mmCIF file of N, CA and C in Angstrom:
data_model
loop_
_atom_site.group_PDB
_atom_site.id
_atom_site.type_symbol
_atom_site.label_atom_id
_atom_site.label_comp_id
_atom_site.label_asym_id
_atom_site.label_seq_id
_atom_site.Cartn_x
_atom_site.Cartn_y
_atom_site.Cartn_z
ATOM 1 N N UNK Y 208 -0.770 -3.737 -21.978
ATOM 2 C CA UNK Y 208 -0.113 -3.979 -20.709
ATOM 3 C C UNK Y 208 -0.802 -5.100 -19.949
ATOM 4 N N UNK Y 209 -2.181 -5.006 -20.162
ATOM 5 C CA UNK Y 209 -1.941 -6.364 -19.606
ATOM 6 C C UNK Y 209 -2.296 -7.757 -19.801
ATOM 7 N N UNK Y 210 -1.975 -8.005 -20.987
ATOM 8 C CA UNK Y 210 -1.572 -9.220 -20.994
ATOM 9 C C UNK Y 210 0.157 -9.846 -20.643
ATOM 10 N N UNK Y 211 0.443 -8.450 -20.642
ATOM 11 C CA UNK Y 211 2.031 -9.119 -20.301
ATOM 12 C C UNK Y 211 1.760 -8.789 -18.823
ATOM 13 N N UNK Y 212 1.110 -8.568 -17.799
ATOM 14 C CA UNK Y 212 0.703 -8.619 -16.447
ATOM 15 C C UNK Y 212 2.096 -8.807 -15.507
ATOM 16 N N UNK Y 213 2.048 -9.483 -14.735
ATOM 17 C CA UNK Y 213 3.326 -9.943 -13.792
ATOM 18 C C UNK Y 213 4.269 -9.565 -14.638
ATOM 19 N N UNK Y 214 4.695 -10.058 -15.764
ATOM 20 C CA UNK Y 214 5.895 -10.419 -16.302
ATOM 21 C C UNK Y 214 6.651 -8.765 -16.689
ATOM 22 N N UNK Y 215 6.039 -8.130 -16.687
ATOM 23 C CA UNK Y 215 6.191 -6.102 -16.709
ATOM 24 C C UNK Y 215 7.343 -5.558 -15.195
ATOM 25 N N UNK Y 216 6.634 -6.476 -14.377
ATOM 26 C CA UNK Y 216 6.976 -5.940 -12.565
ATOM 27 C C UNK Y 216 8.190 -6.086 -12.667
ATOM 28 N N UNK Y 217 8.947 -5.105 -12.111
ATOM 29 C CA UNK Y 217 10.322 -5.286 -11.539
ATOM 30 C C UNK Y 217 9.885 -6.265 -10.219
ATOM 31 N N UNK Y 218 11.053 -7.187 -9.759
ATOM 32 C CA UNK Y 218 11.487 -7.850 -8.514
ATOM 33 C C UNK Y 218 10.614 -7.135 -7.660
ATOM 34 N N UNK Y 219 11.281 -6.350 -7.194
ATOM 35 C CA UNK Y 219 10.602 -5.569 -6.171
ATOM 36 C C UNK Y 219 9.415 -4.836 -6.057
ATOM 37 N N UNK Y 220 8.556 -4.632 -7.421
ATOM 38 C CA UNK Y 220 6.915 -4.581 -7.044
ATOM 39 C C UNK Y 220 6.282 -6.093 -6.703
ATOM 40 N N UNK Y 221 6.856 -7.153 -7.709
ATOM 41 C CA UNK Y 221 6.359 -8.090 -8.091
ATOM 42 C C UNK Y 221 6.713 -8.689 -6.488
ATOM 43 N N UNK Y 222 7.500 -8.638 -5.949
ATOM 44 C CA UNK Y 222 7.324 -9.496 -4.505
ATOM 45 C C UNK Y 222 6.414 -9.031 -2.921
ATOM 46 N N UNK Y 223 6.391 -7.253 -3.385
ATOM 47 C CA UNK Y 223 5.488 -6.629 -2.297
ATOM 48 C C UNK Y 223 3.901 -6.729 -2.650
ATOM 49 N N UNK Y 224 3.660 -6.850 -4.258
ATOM 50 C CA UNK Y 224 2.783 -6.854 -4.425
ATOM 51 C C UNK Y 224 1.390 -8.407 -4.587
ATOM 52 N N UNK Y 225 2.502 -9.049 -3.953
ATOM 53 C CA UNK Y 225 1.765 -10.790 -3.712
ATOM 54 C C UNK Y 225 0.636 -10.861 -2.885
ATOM 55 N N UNK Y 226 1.339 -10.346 -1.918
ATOM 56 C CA UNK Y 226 0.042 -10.502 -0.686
ATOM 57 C C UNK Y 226 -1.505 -9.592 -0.900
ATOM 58 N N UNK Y 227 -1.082 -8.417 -1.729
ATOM 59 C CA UNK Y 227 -2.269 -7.612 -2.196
ATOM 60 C C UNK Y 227 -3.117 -8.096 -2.822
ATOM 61 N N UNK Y 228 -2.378 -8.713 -3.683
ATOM 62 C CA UNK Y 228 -3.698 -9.577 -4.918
ATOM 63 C C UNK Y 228 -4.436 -10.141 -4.483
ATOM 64 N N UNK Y 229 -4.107 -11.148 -3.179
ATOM 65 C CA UNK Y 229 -5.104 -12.250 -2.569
ATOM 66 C C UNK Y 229 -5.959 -11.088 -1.509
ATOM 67 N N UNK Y 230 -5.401 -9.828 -1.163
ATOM 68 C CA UNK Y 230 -6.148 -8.948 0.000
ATOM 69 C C UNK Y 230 -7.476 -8.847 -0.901
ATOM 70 N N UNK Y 231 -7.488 -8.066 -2.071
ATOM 71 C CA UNK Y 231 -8.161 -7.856 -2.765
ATOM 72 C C UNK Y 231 -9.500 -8.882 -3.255
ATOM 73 N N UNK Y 232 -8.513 -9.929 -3.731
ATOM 74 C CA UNK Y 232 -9.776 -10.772 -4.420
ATOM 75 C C UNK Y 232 -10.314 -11.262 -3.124
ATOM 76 N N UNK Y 233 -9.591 -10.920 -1.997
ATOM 77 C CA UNK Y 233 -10.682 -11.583 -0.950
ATOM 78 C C UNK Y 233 -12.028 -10.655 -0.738
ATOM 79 N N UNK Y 234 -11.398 -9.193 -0.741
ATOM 80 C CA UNK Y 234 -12.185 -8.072 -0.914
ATOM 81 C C UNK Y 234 -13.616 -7.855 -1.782
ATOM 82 N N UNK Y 235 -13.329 -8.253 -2.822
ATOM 83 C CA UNK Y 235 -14.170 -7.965 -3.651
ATOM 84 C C UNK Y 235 -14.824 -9.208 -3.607
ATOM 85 N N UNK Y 236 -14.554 -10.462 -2.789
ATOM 86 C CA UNK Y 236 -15.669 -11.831 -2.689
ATOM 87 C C UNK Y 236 -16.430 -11.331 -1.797
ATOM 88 N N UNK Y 237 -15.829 -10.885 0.087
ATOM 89 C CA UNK Y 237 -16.771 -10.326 0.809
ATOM 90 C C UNK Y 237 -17.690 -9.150 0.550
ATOM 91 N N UNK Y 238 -17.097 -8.431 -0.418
ATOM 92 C CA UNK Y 238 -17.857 -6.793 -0.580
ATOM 93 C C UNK Y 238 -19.063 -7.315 -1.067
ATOM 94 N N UNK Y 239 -19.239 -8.254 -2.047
ATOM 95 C CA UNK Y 239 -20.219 -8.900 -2.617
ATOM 96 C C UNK Y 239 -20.982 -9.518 -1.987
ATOM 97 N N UNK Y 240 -20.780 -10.545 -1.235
ATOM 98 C CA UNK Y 240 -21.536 -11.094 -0.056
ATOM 99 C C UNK Y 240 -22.006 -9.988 1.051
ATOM 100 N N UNK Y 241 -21.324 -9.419 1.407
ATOM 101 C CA UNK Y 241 -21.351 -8.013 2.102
ATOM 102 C C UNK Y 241 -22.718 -7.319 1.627
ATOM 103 N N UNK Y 242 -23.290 -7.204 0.764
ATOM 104 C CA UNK Y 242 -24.534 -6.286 0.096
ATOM 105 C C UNK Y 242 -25.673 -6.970 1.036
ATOM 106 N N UNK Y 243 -25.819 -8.189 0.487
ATOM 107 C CA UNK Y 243 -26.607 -9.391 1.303
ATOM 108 C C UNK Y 243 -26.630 -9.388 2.860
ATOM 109 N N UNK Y 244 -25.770 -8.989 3.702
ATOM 110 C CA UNK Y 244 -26.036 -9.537 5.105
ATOM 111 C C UNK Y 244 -26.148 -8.331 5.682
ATOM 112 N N UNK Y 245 -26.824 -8.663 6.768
ATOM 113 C CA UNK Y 245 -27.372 -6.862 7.518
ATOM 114 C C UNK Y 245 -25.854 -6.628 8.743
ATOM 115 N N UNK Y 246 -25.538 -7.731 9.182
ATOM 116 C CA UNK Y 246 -24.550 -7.574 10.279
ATOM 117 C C UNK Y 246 -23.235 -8.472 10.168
ATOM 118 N N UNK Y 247 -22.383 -7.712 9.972
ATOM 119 C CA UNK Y 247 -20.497 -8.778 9.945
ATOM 120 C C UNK Y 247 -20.001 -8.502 10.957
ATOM 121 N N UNK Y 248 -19.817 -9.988 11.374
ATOM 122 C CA UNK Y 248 -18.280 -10.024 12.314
ATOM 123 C C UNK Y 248 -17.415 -9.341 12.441
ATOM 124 N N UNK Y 249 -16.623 -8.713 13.327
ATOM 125 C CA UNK Y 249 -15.303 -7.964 13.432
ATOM 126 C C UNK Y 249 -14.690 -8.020 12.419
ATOM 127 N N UNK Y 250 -14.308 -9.510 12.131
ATOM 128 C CA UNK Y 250 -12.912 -10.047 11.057
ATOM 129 C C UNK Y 250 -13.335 -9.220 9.832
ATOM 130 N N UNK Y 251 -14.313 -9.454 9.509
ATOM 131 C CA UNK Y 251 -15.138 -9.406 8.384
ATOM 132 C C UNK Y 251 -15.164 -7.956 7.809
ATOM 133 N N UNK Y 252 -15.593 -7.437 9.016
ATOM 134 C CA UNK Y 252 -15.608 -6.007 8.772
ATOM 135 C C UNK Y 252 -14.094 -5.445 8.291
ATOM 136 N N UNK Y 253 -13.470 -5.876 9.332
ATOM 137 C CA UNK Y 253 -11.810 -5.259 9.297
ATOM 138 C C UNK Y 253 -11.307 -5.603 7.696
ATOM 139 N N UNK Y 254 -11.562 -6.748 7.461
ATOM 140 C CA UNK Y 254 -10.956 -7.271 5.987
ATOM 141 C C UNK Y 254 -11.865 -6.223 4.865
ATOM 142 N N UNK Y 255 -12.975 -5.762 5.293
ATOM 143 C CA UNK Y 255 -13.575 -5.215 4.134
ATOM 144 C C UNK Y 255 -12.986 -3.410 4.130
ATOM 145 N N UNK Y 256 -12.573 -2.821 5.446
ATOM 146 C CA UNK Y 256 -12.048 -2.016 5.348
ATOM 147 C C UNK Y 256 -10.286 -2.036 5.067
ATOM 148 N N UNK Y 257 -10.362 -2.955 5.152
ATOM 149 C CA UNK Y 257 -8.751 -3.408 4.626
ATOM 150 C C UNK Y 257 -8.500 -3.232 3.320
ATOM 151 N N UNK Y 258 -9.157 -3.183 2.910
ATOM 152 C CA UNK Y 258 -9.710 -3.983 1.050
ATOM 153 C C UNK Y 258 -10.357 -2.503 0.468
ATOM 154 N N UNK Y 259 -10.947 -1.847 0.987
ATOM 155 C CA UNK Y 259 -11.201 -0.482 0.553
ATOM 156 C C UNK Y 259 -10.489 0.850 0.768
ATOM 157 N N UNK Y 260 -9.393 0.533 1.867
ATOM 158 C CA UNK Y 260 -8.254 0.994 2.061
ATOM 159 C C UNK Y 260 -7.326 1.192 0.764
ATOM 160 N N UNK Y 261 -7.094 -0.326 0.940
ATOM 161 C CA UNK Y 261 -5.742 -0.541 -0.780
ATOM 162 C C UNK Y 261 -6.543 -0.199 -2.160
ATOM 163 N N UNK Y 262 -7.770 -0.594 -2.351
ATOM 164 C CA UNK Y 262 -8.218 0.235 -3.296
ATOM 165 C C UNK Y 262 -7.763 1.273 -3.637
ATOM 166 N N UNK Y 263 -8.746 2.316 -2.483
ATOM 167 C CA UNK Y 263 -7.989 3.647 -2.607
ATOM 168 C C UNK Y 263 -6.685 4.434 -3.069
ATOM 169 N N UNK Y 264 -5.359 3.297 -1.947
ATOM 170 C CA UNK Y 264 -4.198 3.561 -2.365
ATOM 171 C C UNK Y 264 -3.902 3.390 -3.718
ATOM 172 N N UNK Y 265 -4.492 2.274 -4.723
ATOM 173 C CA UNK Y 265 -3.904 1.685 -6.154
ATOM 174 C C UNK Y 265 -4.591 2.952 -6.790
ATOM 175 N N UNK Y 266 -5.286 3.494 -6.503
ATOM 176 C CA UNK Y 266 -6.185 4.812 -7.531
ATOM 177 C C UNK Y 266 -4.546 5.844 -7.761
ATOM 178 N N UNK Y 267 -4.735 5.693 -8.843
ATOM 179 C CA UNK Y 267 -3.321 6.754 -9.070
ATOM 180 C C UNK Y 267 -3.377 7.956 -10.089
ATOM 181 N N UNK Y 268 -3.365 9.501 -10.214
ATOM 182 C CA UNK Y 268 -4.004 10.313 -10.679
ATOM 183 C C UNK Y 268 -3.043 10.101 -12.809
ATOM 184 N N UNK Y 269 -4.313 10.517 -13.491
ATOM 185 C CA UNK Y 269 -3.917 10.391 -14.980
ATOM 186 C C UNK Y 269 -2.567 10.838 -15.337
ATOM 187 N N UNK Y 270 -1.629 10.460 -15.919
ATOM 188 C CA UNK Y 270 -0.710 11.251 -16.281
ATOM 189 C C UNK Y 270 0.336 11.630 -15.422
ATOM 190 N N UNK Y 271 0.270 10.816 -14.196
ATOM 191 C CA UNK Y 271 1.336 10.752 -13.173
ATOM 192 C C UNK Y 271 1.831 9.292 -12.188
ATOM 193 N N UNK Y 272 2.810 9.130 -13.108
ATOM 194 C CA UNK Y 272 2.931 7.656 -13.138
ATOM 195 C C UNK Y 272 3.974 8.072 -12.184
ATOM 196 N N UNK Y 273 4.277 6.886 -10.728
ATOM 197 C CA UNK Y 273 5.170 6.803 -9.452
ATOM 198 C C UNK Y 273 6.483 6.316 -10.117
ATOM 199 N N UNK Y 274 7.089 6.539 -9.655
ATOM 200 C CA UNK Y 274 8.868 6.080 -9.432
ATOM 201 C C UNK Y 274 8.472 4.271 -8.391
ATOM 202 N N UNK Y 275 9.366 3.691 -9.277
ATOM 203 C CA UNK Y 275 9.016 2.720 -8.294
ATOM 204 C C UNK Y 275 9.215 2.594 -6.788
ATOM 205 N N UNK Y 276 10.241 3.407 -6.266
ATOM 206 C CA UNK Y 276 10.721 3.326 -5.186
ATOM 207 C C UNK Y 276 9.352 3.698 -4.188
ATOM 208 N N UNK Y 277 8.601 4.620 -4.770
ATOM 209 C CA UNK Y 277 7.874 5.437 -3.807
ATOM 210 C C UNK Y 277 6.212 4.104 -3.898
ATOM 211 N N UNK Y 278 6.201 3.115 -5.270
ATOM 212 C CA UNK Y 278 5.098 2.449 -5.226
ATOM 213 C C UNK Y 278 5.230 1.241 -3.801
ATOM 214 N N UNK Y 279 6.697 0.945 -4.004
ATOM 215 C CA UNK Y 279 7.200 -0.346 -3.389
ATOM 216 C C UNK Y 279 6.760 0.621 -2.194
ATOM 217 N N UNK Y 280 7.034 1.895 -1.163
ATOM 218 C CA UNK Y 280 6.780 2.166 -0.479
ATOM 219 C C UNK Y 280 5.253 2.207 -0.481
ATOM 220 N N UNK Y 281 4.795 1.912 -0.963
ATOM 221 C CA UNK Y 281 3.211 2.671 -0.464
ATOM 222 C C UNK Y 281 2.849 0.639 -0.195
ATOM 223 N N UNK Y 282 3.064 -0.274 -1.206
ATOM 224 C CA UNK Y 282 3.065 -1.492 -0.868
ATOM 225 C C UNK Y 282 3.835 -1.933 0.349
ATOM 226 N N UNK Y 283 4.517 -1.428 0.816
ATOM 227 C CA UNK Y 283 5.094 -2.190 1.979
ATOM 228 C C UNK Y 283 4.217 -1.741 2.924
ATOM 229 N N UNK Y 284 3.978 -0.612 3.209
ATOM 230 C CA UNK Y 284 3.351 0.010 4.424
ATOM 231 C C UNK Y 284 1.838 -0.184 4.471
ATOM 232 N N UNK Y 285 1.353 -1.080 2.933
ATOM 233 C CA UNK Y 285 0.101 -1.956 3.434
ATOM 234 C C UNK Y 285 0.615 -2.788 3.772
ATOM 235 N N UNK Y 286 1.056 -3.961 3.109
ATOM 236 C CA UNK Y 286 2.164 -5.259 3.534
ATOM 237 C C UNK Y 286 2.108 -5.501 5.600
ATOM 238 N N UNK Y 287 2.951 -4.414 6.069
ATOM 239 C CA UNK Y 287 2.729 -4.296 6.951
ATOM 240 C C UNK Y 287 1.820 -3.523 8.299
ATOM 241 N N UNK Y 288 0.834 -3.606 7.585
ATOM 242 C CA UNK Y 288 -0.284 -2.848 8.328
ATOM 243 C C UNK Y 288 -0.393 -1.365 8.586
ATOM 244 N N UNK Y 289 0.205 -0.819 8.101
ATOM 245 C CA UNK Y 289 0.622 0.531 8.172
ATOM 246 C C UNK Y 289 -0.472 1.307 8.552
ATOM 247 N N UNK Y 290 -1.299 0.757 7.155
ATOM 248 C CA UNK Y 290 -2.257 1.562 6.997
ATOM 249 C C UNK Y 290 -3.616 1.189 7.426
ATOM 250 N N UNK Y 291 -3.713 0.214 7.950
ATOM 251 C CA UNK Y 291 -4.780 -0.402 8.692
ATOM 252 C C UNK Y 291 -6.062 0.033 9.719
ATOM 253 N N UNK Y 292 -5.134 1.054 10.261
ATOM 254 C CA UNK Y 292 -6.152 1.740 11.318
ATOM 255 C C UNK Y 292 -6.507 3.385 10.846
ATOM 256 N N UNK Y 293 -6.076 3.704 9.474
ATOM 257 C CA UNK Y 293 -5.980 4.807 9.117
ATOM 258 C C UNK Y 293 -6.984 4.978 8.444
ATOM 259 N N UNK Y 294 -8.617 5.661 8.339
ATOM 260 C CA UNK Y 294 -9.851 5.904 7.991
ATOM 261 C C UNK Y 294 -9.555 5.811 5.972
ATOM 262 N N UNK Y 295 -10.831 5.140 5.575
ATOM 263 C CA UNK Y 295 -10.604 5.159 4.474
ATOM 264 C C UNK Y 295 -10.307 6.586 3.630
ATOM 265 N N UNK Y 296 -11.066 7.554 3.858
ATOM 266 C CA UNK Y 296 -11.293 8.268 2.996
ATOM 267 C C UNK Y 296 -9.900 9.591 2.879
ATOM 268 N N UNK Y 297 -8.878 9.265 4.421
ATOM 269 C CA UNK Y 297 -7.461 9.446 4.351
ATOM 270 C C UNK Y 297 -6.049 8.970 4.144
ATOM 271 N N UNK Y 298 -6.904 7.875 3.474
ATOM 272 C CA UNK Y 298 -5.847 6.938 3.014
ATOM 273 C C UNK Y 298 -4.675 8.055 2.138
ATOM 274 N N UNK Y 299 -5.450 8.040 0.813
ATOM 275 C CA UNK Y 299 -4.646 8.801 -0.326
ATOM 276 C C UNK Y 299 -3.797 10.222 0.536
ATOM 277 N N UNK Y 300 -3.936 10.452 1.335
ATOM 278 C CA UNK Y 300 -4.055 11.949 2.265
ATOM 279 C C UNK Y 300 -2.404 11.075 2.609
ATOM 280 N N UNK Y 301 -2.873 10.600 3.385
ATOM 281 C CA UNK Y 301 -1.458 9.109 3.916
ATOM 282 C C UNK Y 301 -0.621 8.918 3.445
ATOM 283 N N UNK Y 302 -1.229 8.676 2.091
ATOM 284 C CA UNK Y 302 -0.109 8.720 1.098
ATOM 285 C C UNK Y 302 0.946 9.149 0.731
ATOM 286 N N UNK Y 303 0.151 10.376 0.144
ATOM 287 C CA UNK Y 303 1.246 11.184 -0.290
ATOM 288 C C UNK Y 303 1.831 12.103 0.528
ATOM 289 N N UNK Y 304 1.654 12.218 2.281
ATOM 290 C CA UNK Y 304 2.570 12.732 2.917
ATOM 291 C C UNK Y 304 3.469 11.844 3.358
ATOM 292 N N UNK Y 305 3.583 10.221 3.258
ATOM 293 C CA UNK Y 305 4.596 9.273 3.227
ATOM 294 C C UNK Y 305 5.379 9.528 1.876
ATOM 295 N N UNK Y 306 5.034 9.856 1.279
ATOM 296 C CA UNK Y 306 5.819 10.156 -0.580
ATOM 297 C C UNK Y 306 6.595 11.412 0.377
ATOM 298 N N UNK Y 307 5.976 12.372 0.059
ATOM 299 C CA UNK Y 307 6.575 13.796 0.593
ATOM 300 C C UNK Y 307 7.879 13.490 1.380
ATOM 301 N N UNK Y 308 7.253 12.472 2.738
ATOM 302 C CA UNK Y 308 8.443 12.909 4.033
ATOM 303 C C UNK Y 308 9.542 11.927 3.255
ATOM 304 N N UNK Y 309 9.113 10.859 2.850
ATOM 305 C CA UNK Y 309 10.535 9.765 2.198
ATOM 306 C C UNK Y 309 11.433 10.610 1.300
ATOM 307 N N UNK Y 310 10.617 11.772 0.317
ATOM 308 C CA UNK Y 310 11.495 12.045 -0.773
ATOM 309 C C UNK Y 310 12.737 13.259 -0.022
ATOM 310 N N UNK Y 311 11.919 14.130 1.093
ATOM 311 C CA UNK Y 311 12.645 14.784 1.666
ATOM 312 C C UNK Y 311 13.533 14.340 2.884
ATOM 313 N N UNK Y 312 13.296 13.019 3.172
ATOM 314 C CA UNK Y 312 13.964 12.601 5.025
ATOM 315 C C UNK Y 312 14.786 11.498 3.892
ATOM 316 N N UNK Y 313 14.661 10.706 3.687
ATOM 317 C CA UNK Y 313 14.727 9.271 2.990
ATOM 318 C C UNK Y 313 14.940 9.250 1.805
ATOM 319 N N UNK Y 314 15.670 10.181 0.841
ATOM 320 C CA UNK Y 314 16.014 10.360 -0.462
ATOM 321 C C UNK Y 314 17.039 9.505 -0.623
ATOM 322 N N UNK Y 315 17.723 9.150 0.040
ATOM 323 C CA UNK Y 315 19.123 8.071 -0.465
ATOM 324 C C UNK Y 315 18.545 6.690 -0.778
ATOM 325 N N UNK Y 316 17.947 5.849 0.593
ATOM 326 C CA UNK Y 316 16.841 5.141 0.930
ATOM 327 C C UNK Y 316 16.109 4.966 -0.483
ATOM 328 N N UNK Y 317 15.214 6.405 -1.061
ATOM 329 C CA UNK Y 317 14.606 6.023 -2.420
ATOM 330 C C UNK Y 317 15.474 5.544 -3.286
ATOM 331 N N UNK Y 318 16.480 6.233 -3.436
ATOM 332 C CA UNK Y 318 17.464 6.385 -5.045
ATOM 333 C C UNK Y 318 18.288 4.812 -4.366
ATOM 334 N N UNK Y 319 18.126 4.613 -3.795
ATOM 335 C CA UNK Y 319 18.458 2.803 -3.524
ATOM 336 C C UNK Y 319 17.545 1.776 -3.972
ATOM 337 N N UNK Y 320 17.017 1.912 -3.564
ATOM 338 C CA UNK Y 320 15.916 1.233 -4.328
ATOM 339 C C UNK Y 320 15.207 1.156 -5.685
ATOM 340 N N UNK Y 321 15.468 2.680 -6.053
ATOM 341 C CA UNK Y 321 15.220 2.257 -7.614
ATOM 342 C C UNK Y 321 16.423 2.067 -8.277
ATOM 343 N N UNK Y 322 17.378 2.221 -7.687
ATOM 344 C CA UNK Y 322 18.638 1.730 -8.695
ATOM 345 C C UNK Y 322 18.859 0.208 -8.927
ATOM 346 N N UNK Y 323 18.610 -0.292 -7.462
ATOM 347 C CA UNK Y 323 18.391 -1.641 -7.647
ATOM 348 C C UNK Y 323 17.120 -1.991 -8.105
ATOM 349 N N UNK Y 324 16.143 -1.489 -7.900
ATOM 350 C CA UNK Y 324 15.027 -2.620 -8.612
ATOM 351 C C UNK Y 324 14.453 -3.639 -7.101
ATOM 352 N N UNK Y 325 15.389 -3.463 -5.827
ATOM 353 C CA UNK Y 325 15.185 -4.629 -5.075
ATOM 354 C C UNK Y 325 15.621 -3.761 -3.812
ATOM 355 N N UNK Y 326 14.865 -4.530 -2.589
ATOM 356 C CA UNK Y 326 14.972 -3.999 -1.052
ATOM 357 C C UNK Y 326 15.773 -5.488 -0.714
ATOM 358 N N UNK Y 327 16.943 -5.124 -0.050
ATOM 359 C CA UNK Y 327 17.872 -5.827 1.277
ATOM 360 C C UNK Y 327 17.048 -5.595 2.575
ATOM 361 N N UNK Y 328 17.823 -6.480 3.781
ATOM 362 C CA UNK Y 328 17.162 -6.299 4.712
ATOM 363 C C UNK Y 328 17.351 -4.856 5.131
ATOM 364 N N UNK Y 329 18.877 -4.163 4.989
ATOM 365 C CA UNK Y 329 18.854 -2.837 5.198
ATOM 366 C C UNK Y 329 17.655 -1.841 4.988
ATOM 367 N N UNK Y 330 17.432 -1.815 3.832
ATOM 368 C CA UNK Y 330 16.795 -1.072 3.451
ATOM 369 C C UNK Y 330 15.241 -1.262 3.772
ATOM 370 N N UNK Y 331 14.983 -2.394 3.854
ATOM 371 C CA UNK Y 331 13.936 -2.536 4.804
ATOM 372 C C UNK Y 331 13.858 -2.030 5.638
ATOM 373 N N UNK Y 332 14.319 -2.157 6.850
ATOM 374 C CA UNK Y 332 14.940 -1.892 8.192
ATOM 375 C C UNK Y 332 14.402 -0.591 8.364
ATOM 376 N N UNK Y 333 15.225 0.080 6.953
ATOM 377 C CA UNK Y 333 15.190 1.697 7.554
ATOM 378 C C UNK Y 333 13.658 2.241 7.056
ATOM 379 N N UNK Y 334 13.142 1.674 5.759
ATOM 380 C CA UNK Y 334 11.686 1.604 5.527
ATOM 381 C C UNK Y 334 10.709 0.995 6.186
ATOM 382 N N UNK Y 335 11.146 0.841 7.062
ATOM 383 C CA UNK Y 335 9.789 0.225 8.305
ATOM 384 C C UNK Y 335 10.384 1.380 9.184
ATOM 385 N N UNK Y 336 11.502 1.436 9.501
ATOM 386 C CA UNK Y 336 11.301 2.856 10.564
ATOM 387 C C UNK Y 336 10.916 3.995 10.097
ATOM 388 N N UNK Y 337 11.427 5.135 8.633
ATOM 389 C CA UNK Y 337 10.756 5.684 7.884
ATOM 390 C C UNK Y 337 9.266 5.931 8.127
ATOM 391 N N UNK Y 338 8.440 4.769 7.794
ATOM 392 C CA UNK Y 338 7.131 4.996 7.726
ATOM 393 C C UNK Y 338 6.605 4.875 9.320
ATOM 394 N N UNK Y 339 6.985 4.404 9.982
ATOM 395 C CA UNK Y 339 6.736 4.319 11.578
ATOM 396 C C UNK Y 339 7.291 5.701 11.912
ATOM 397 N N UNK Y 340 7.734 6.107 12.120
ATOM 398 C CA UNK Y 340 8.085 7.860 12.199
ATOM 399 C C UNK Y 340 7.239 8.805 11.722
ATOM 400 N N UNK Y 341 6.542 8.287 10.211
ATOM 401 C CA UNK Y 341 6.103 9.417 9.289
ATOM 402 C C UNK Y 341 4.604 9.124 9.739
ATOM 403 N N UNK Y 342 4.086 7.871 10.421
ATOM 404 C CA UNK Y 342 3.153 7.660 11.030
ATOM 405 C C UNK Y 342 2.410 8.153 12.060
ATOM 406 N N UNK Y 343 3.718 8.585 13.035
ATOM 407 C CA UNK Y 343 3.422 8.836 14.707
ATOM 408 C C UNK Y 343 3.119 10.376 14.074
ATOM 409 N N UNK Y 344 3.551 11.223 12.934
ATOM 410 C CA UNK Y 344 3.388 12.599 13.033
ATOM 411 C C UNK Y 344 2.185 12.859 11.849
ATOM 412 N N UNK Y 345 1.856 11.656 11.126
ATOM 413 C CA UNK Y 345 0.538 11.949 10.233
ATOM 414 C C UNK Y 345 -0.819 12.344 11.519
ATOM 415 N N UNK Y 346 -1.366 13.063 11.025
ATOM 416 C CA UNK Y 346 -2.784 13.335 11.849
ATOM 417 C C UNK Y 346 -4.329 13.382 11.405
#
């Protein structure tokens, strides 16, 4: 798998999942430099908990491979900061009660998205409100 890398992704991982790659390799340049310095900047900091955030989220348990609909969701709601202010070590916690509430509130919403392979602005729309809802009641 991976040498055929990108070329595997449906549309719709392959376009949410752009901006991650560069989150990351930025991640793992500062984490490294990061060992070395006693004190970081705000930015600095934020990007490194940014970056250990999505980690977390990409950890996915053996033998239980996602539906795409529910990956593209967990990528959008980094994409758009979703998960940004949400402590690392509840990320995965985050997660999968955004899986949970989508499959039970937002089941059409899913089975749209994996039928197509691809998000419209609709379906956007309603997946940014979705997770902004499932947000205000995560704790």
């Amino acid at each position: 798998m991976s040498r055929v890398g990108g070329a595997a992704q449906t549309k719709l991982i392959k376009n949410l999942s752009g901006g991650i790659r560069t989150d990351l390799a930025q991640y793992r340049e500062l984490a490294a430099f990061a060992q070395f310095a006693s004190d970081l900047d705000e930015s600095t900091r934020k990007q490194l908990d940014r970056g250990a955030r999505v980690t977390e989220l990409l950890k996915q348990a053996q033998y239980s491979p996602l539906p795409i609909s529910l990956m593209a969701a967990t990528l959008f709601a980094v994409n758009k900061g979703f998960i940004d202010d949400i402590e690392v070590n509840k990320a995965l916690a985050f997660e999968h009660g955004l899986h949970g509430y989508l499959k039970d509130k937002h089941a059409a919403l899913l089975a749209k998205m994996e039928a197509a392979k691809a998000m419209d602005k609709d379906a956007e729309t309603e997946l940014n409100a979705a997770i902004a809802a499932f947000k205000k009641s995560f704790a």
